[in-house]
């Protein structure tokens, strides 16, 4: 399988639930990213991982917890979310995190918090 | 800080019409510029890019020229198709400290038959 694969495609969760989003890439890329896409707002960069090390965390609330066990996999663990966290969560990868490399995006996970 | 501003949408055109989506940027250095496209239900796909002033990026009939003097990177296509209906994002990144992409808010294009 090629490209960036995200699972699940859709997720509905209650505010007290704990769930995880998964991202997988088989492109040999060293950098992976989580973005949040909300309606009528610019894409918000949440986390950047380079070679499994977190290199950027853009003031994301602690109810979002990323994990990068290896350079091919990235997770976003969710707990006690709020309705305003409902959005499309996009994972991306690039060859390196420093440089003008284009990103390859997954199709996203549509999250609804009820 | 660095930022990207796109024209507000939605942009609604008839098939075979000429398309322009405006993009301007604010940057402290000399970034690379990108256009990404998001089709319904999909993630973003790189459409084209330009890495220095006066470069022209092109792909699938779309093109954009890096204009340093006007800090712009407008997207154009001579004849749009219904299948071009999507959300288009302009973005910039640097080759230095961080390669992270800074996106504009996106412009929705609707092409009617």
Coordinates of C-alpha atoms in Angstrom, one line a residue:
Chain A
X1 CA 0.0 0.0 0.0
X2 CA 1.3 3.4 -0.9
X3 CA 0.7 7.0 0.3
X4 CA -0.7 8.0 3.7
X5 CA -3.5 6.0 5.2
X6 CA -5.7 7.2 8.0
X7 CA -8.1 5.2 10.1
X8 CA -10.9 5.4 10.9
X9 CA -12.4 7.7 8.2
X10 CA -15.2 8.7 10.5
X11 CA -15.5 8.7 14.3
X12 CA -18.2 9.8 16.7
X13 CA -17.3 9.9 20.3
X14 CA -18.8 11.2 23.6
X15 CA -17.0 13.7 25.7
X16 CA -15.9 11.1 28.2
X17 CA -14.6 8.6 25.7
X18 CA -11.0 7.7 24.8
X19 CA -10.2 7.0 21.2
X20 CA -7.2 7.0 18.9
X21 CA -6.6 8.1 15.4
X22 CA -4.1 6.2 13.3
X23 CA -1.9 7.3 10.5
X24 CA 0.5 5.1 8.4
X25 CA 2.9 6.0 5.6
X26 CA 4.9 3.7 3.4
X27 CA 6.8 6.4 1.5
X28 CA 10.0 6.2 3.5
X29 CA 9.4 9.7 4.8
X30 CA 11.1 10.9 8.0
X31 CA 8.6 13.6 9.1
X32 CA 4.9 13.3 10.0
X33 CA 2.3 15.9 10.9
X34 CA -1.1 16.2 12.4
X35 CA -3.3 19.0 11.2
X36 CA -6.8 20.1 12.3
X37 CA -9.2 21.3 9.6
X38 CA -12.3 23.2 10.9
X39 CA -15.0 24.8 8.8
X40 CA -14.0 28.2 7.5
X41 CA -10.7 28.3 9.3
X42 CA -7.1 27.8 8.0
X43 CA -5.5 24.5 8.5
X44 CA -4.0 24.3 12.0
X45 CA -0.7 22.5 12.5
X46 CA -0.9 20.6 15.7
X47 CA 2.2 18.4 15.9
X48 CA 5.3 17.7 14.0
X49 CA 7.4 14.5 14.3
X50 CA 10.8 14.0 12.8
X51 CA 12.4 10.5 13.1
X52 CA 10.0 9.7 15.8
X53 CA 10.9 12.7 17.9
X54 CA 8.3 15.5 18.5
X55 CA 9.8 18.7 17.1
X56 CA 6.8 21.0 17.3
X57 CA 3.7 21.3 19.5
X58 CA 1.6 24.3 18.6
X59 CA -0.1 24.9 22.0
X60 CA -2.5 22.0 21.6
X61 CA -4.6 21.2 24.6
X62 CA -3.4 18.2 26.6
X63 CA -6.6 16.2 25.7
X64 CA -4.8 15.6 22.4
X65 CA -1.8 13.3 22.9
X66 CA 0.3 12.3 19.9
X67 CA 2.5 9.2 19.7
X68 CA 5.0 8.2 17.0
X69 CA 6.3 4.7 17.7
X70 CA 8.3 4.5 14.5
X71 CA 8.8 6.6 11.4
X72 CA 5.9 4.9 9.6
X73 CA 3.2 5.3 12.2
X74 CA 1.6 8.2 14.0
X75 CA -1.2 8.2 16.4
X76 CA -3.4 10.9 18.0
X77 CA -4.9 9.8 21.3
X78 CA -8.1 11.6 22.3
X79 CA -9.7 11.9 25.7
X80 CA -12.3 14.1 27.3
X81 CA -12.8 16.1 24.1
X82 CA -15.2 19.1 23.7
X83 CA -17.7 19.6 20.9
X84 CA -15.5 22.3 19.4
X85 CA -12.9 19.6 18.8
X86 CA -15.2 18.3 16.0
X87 CA -13.2 18.7 12.8
X88 CA -11.4 16.8 10.1
X89 CA -8.0 15.6 11.4
X90 CA -5.4 15.3 8.6
X91 CA -2.1 13.4 8.8
X92 CA 0.7 14.3 6.4
X93 CA 4.2 13.2 5.8
X94 CA 7.3 14.6 4.1
X95 CA 10.8 13.5 3.2
X96 CA 12.3 15.7 5.9
X97 CA 10.7 18.3 8.2
X98 CA 13.2 20.9 7.3
X99 CA 13.1 21.9 3.7
X100 CA 10.8 22.7 0.9
X101 CA 9.5 19.2 0.5
X102 CA 5.9 18.8 -0.5
X103 CA 3.6 17.1 1.9
X104 CA 1.6 13.9 1.2
X105 CA -1.7 14.0 3.0
X106 CA -4.1 11.2 4.1
X107 CA -7.8 11.4 3.5
X108 CA -8.4 12.5 7.1
X109 CA -10.6 11.3 10.0
X110 CA -13.9 13.1 10.3
X111 CA -14.4 13.5 14.1
X112 CA -17.7 14.4 15.7
X113 CA -17.8 15.0 19.5
X114 CA -21.2 14.7 21.0
Chain B
X1 CA 4.4 36.6 11.4
X2 CA 4.3 34.8 8.1
X3 CA 0.8 34.3 6.6
X4 CA -1.1 33.5 3.5
X5 CA -4.3 35.2 2.3
X6 CA -6.6 33.8 -0.3
X7 CA -9.6 35.3 -2.0
X8 CA -12.9 34.4 -0.3
X9 CA -15.1 31.8 -2.0
X10 CA -17.0 30.1 -3.2
X11 CA -16.0 30.9 -6.7
X12 CA -18.7 29.7 -9.1
X13 CA -17.9 29.3 -12.8
X14 CA -19.4 27.7 -15.9
X15 CA -17.5 24.9 -17.6
X16 CA -14.7 26.2 -19.9
X17 CA -14.5 29.6 -18.1
X18 CA -11.1 31.1 -17.1
X19 CA -10.1 30.7 -13.5
X20 CA -8.1 32.9 -11.2
X21 CA -7.8 32.4 -7.5
X22 CA -5.8 35.1 -5.8
X23 CA -3.2 34.4 -3.2
X24 CA -0.9 36.8 -1.5
X25 CA 1.6 36.2 1.3
X26 CA 3.5 37.9 4.0
X27 CA 6.9 36.5 4.7
X28 CA 10.1 37.6 6.4
X29 CA 12.3 35.7 4.0
X30 CA 12.1 33.9 0.7
X31 CA 9.7 31.0 1.0
X32 CA 8.7 28.4 -1.5
X33 CA 5.0 28.6 -2.5
X34 CA 2.5 25.8 -3.1
X35 CA -1.0 25.2 -4.3
X36 CA -2.8 22.2 -2.8
X37 CA -6.2 20.9 -3.9
X38 CA -8.8 19.0 -1.8
X39 CA -11.5 17.1 -3.6
X40 CA -14.7 16.3 -1.6
X41 CA -14.0 13.6 1.0
X42 CA -10.3 13.5 0.4
X43 CA -7.1 14.9 1.9
X44 CA -5.0 17.6 0.3
X45 CA -3.0 16.9 -2.8
X46 CA 0.0 18.9 -4.0
X47 CA -1.0 20.7 -7.3
X48 CA 2.0 22.7 -8.1
X49 CA 4.9 24.6 -6.5
X50 CA 7.5 27.3 -7.1
X51 CA 10.7 27.7 -5.1
X52 CA 12.0 31.1 -6.2
X53 CA 10.9 34.4 -7.6
X54 CA 9.6 34.4 -11.2
X55 CA 9.3 30.6 -11.2
X56 CA 6.1 29.2 -12.7
X57 CA 4.6 26.1 -11.4
X58 CA 2.2 24.1 -13.6
X59 CA 0.2 20.9 -13.5
X60 CA -3.0 19.6 -15.1
X61 CA -3.6 22.9 -16.9
X62 CA -3.2 25.0 -13.8
X63 CA -0.3 27.4 -13.4
X64 CA 0.9 30.0 -10.9
X65 CA 3.9 32.4 -11.0
X66 CA 5.9 33.4 -8.0
X67 CA 5.7 37.2 -8.0
X68 CA 8.1 38.6 -5.4
X69 CA 7.3 42.3 -6.2
X70 CA 3.6 41.8 -5.5
X71 CA 4.1 39.0 -3.0
X72 CA 1.5 36.9 -4.9
X73 CA 1.1 33.4 -6.3
X74 CA -2.3 33.5 -8.1
X75 CA -3.6 30.3 -9.5
X76 CA -4.9 30.2 -13.1
X77 CA -6.5 27.8 -15.5
X78 CA -7.6 28.6 -19.0
X79 CA -10.6 26.4 -19.2
X80 CA -12.1 24.7 -16.1
X81 CA -14.0 21.5 -16.0
X82 CA -16.7 20.2 -13.6
X83 CA -14.1 17.8 -12.2
X84 CA -12.0 20.8 -11.0
X85 CA -14.6 21.5 -8.4
X86 CA -12.7 21.4 -5.1
X87 CA -11.1 23.5 -2.4
X88 CA -7.8 25.1 -3.3
X89 CA -5.2 26.0 -0.7
X90 CA -2.3 28.3 -1.1
X91 CA 0.7 27.7 1.2
X92 CA 4.3 28.7 1.9
X93 CA 7.3 27.1 3.6
X94 CA 10.9 27.9 4.2
X95 CA 13.9 25.7 3.6
X96 CA 15.6 27.0 6.8
X97 CA 14.7 26.3 10.4
X98 CA 11.4 24.6 9.7
X99 CA 9.8 23.4 6.6
X100 CA 6.4 23.5 8.0
X101 CA 3.7 24.6 5.7
X102 CA 1.6 27.7 6.4
X103 CA -1.8 27.5 4.7
X104 CA -4.3 30.1 3.6
X105 CA -7.9 29.5 4.5
X106 CA -8.8 27.8 1.2
X107 CA -11.0 28.8 -1.7
X108 CA -13.9 26.7 -2.8
X109 CA -14.4 26.4 -6.6
X110 CA -17.7 25.2 -8.0
X111 CA -17.8 24.5 -11.7
X112 CA -21.3 24.1 -13.3
X113 CA -21.9 22.3 -16.6

